[in-house]
PDB file of C-alpha atoms in Angstrom:
ATOM      1  CA  MET A  19     -23.196  -9.972 -54.585  1.00  0.00           C
ATOM      2  CA  ARG A  20     -23.518  -8.430 -58.004  1.00  0.00           C
ATOM      3  CA  GLU A  21     -24.679 -11.711 -59.563  1.00  0.00           C
ATOM      4  CA  SER A  22     -27.595 -12.016 -57.097  1.00  0.00           C
ATOM      5  CA  THR A  23     -28.626  -8.461 -57.927  1.00  0.00           C
ATOM      6  CA  LEU A  24     -28.722  -9.309 -61.636  1.00  0.00           C
ATOM      7  CA  ILE A  25     -30.803 -12.411 -60.994  1.00  0.00           C
ATOM      8  CA  ALA A  26     -33.269 -10.430 -58.887  1.00  0.00           C
ATOM      9  CA  LYS A  27     -33.615  -7.751 -61.574  1.00  0.00           C
ATOM     10  CA  SER A  28     -34.159 -10.282 -64.352  1.00  0.00           C
ATOM     11  CA  SER A  29     -36.786 -12.179 -62.355  1.00  0.00           C
ATOM     12  CA  ILE A  30     -38.637  -8.923 -61.702  1.00  0.00           C
ATOM     13  CA  ARG A  31     -38.679  -8.176 -65.422  1.00  0.00           C
ATOM     14  CA  ARG A  32     -40.086 -11.646 -66.186  1.00  0.00           C
ATOM     15  CA  ALA A  33     -42.817 -11.376 -63.539  1.00  0.00           C
ATOM     16  CA  SER A  34     -43.862  -7.910 -64.612  1.00  0.00           C
ATOM     17  CA  PRO A  35     -46.563  -8.926 -67.161  1.00  0.00           C
ATOM     18  CA  GLN A  36     -48.143 -11.273 -64.605  1.00  0.00           C
ATOM     19  CA  LEU A  37     -48.116  -8.568 -62.005  1.00  0.00           C
ATOM     20  CA  ARG A  38     -49.735  -6.174 -64.452  1.00  0.00           C
ATOM     21  CA  LEU A  39     -52.397  -8.774 -65.278  1.00  0.00           C
ATOM     22  CA  ARG A  40     -53.164  -9.427 -61.614  1.00  0.00           C
ATOM     23  CA  THR A  41     -53.309  -5.710 -60.893  1.00  0.00           C
ATOM     24  CA  GLY A  42     -55.607  -5.163 -63.868  1.00  0.00           C
ATOM     25  CA  LEU A  43     -57.840  -8.004 -62.718  1.00  0.00           C
ATOM     26  CA  ALA A  44     -57.992  -6.518 -59.227  1.00  0.00           C
ATOM     27  CA  TRP A  45     -58.936  -3.100 -60.584  1.00  0.00           C
ATOM     28  CA  GLY A  46     -61.533  -4.598 -62.921  1.00  0.00           C
ATOM     29  CA  ILE A  47     -63.273  -6.437 -60.099  1.00  0.00           C
ATOM     30  CA  ALA A  48     -63.040  -3.386 -57.855  1.00  0.00           C
ATOM     31  CA  VAL A  49     -64.625  -1.153 -60.521  1.00  0.00           C
ATOM     32  CA  ALA A  50     -67.443  -3.653 -61.132  1.00  0.00           C
ATOM     33  CA  VAL A  51     -68.227  -3.909 -57.413  1.00  0.00           C
ATOM     34  CA  ASP A  52     -67.984  -0.133 -57.095  1.00  0.00           C
ATOM     35  CA  ALA A  53     -70.504   0.318 -59.914  1.00  0.00           C
ATOM     36  CA  TRP A  54     -72.882  -2.066 -58.154  1.00  0.00           C
ATOM     37  CA  LEU A  55     -72.475  -0.207 -54.859  1.00  0.00           C
ATOM     38  CA  VAL A  56     -73.098   3.140 -56.549  1.00  0.00           C
ATOM     39  CA  TRP A  57     -76.338   1.731 -57.973  1.00  0.00           C
ATOM     40  CA  LEU A  58     -77.238   0.453 -54.507  1.00  0.00           C
ATOM     41  CA  LYS A  59     -76.410   3.796 -52.895  1.00  0.00           C
ATOM     42  CA  TRP A  60     -78.183   6.096 -55.370  1.00  0.00           C
ATOM     43  CA  TRP A  61     -81.196   4.058 -56.479  1.00  0.00           C
ATOM     44  CA  CYS A  62     -82.001   0.967 -54.420  1.00  0.00           C
ATOM     45  CA  LEU A  63     -81.633   2.207 -50.838  1.00  0.00           C
ATOM     46  CA  PRO A  64     -83.460   5.549 -51.309  1.00  0.00           C
ATOM     47  CA  ASN A  65     -86.358   3.738 -52.978  1.00  0.00           C
ATOM     48  CA  THR A  66     -86.469   1.266 -50.091  1.00  0.00           C
ATOM     49  CA  ILE A  67     -86.607   4.096 -47.558  1.00  0.00           C
ATOM     50  CA  ARG A  68     -89.429   5.787 -49.495  1.00  0.00           C
ATOM     51  CA  GLU A  69     -91.315   2.498 -49.702  1.00  0.00           C
ATOM     52  CA  ILE A  70     -91.034   1.936 -45.942  1.00  0.00           C
ATOM     53  CA  ILE A  71     -92.259   5.465 -45.265  1.00  0.00           C
ATOM     54  CA  ARG A  72     -95.151   4.859 -47.650  1.00  0.00           C
ATOM     55  CA  MET A  73     -96.100   1.687 -45.728  1.00  0.00           C
ATOM     56  CA  PHE A  74     -95.600   3.258 -42.278  1.00  0.00           C
ATOM     57  CA  PRO A  75     -96.427   6.997 -42.486  1.00  0.00           C
ATOM     58  CA  GLU A  76     -95.624   7.517 -38.791  1.00  0.00           C
ATOM     59  CA  THR A  77     -91.917   7.059 -39.647  1.00  0.00           C
ATOM     60  CA  ALA A  78     -91.841  10.046 -42.017  1.00  0.00           C
ATOM     61  CA  PHE A  79     -89.763  12.092 -39.572  1.00  0.00           C
ATOM     62  CA  LEU A  80     -86.954   9.526 -40.008  1.00  0.00           C
ATOM     63  CA  HIS A  81     -86.643  10.105 -43.770  1.00  0.00           C
ATOM     64  CA  ASP A  82     -83.780  12.630 -43.669  1.00  0.00           C
ATOM     65  CA  PRO A  83     -81.644  10.817 -41.060  1.00  0.00           C
ATOM     66  CA  ALA A  84     -82.225   7.519 -42.859  1.00  0.00           C
ATOM     67  CA  MET A  85     -81.096   8.999 -46.174  1.00  0.00           C
ATOM     68  CA  LEU A  86     -77.956  10.426 -44.562  1.00  0.00           C
ATOM     69  CA  TRP A  87     -77.005   7.239 -42.736  1.00  0.00           C
ATOM     70  CA  GLN A  88     -77.700   4.931 -45.685  1.00  0.00           C
ATOM     71  CA  PHE A  89     -75.379   7.109 -47.757  1.00  0.00           C
ATOM     72  CA  VAL A  90     -72.667   7.031 -45.083  1.00  0.00           C
ATOM     73  CA  ALA A  91     -73.014   3.273 -44.550  1.00  0.00           C
ATOM     74  CA  ALA A  92     -72.931   2.534 -48.289  1.00  0.00           C
ATOM     75  CA  SER A  93     -69.867   4.772 -48.718  1.00  0.00           C
ATOM     76  CA  CYS A  94     -68.025   2.957 -45.924  1.00  0.00           C
ATOM     77  CA  LEU A  95     -68.984  -0.375 -47.450  1.00  0.00           C
ATOM     78  CA  GLN A  96     -67.683   0.852 -50.809  1.00  0.00           C
ATOM     79  CA  VAL A  97     -64.284   1.693 -49.369  1.00  0.00           C
ATOM     80  CA  VAL A  98     -63.985  -1.599 -47.475  1.00  0.00           C
ATOM     81  CA  VAL A  99     -65.074  -3.780 -50.396  1.00  0.00           C
ATOM     82  CA  ILE A 100     -62.843  -2.079 -52.952  1.00  0.00           C
ATOM     83  CA  ALA A 101     -59.793  -2.188 -50.688  1.00  0.00           C
ATOM     84  CA  SER A 102     -60.438  -5.817 -49.762  1.00  0.00           C
ATOM     85  CA  LEU A 103     -60.967  -6.933 -53.333  1.00  0.00           C
ATOM     86  CA  TYR A 104     -57.898  -5.126 -54.553  1.00  0.00           C
ATOM     87  CA  LEU A 105     -55.704  -6.585 -51.827  1.00  0.00           C
ATOM     88  CA  THR A 106     -57.136 -10.084 -52.282  1.00  0.00           C
ATOM     89  CA  VAL A 107     -56.935 -10.252 -56.062  1.00  0.00           C
ATOM     90  CA  ALA A 108     -53.510  -8.645 -56.178  1.00  0.00           C
ATOM     91  CA  ARG A 109     -52.205 -11.504 -54.022  1.00  0.00           C
ATOM     92  CA  ILE A 110     -53.439 -14.281 -56.343  1.00  0.00           C
ATOM     93  CA  PRO A 111     -50.486 -16.520 -57.191  1.00  0.00           C
ATOM     94  CA  ALA A 112     -49.188 -16.000 -60.712  1.00  0.00           C
ATOM     95  CA  ARG A 113     -49.741 -19.645 -61.644  1.00  0.00           C
ATOM     96  CA  TRP A 114     -53.536 -19.222 -61.192  1.00  0.00           C
ATOM     97  CA  VAL A 115     -53.716 -16.343 -63.678  1.00  0.00           C
ATOM     98  CA  PRO A 116     -54.301 -17.518 -67.269  1.00  0.00           C
TER      99      PRO A 116
END
């Protein structure tokens, strides 16, 4: 029983740098996607809403609700994408990581 415990501990120590690399890769991708979503949330979507209101002035009363819901939708998307990317990249087999 003690021998199997030693083997398990030594294999964990050997796999540790690969695990750190995979975790770092997952966080790097998650931060890059998060930066893109922040740009989308704070610049692209509000400009799109303003442009639509400029083209169709009768929809001006929808400006405030549209701004609120685009922010909420983009925030939810941010959480889902970051969690999904982190979980996906963290599960990449060690042999695929350079």
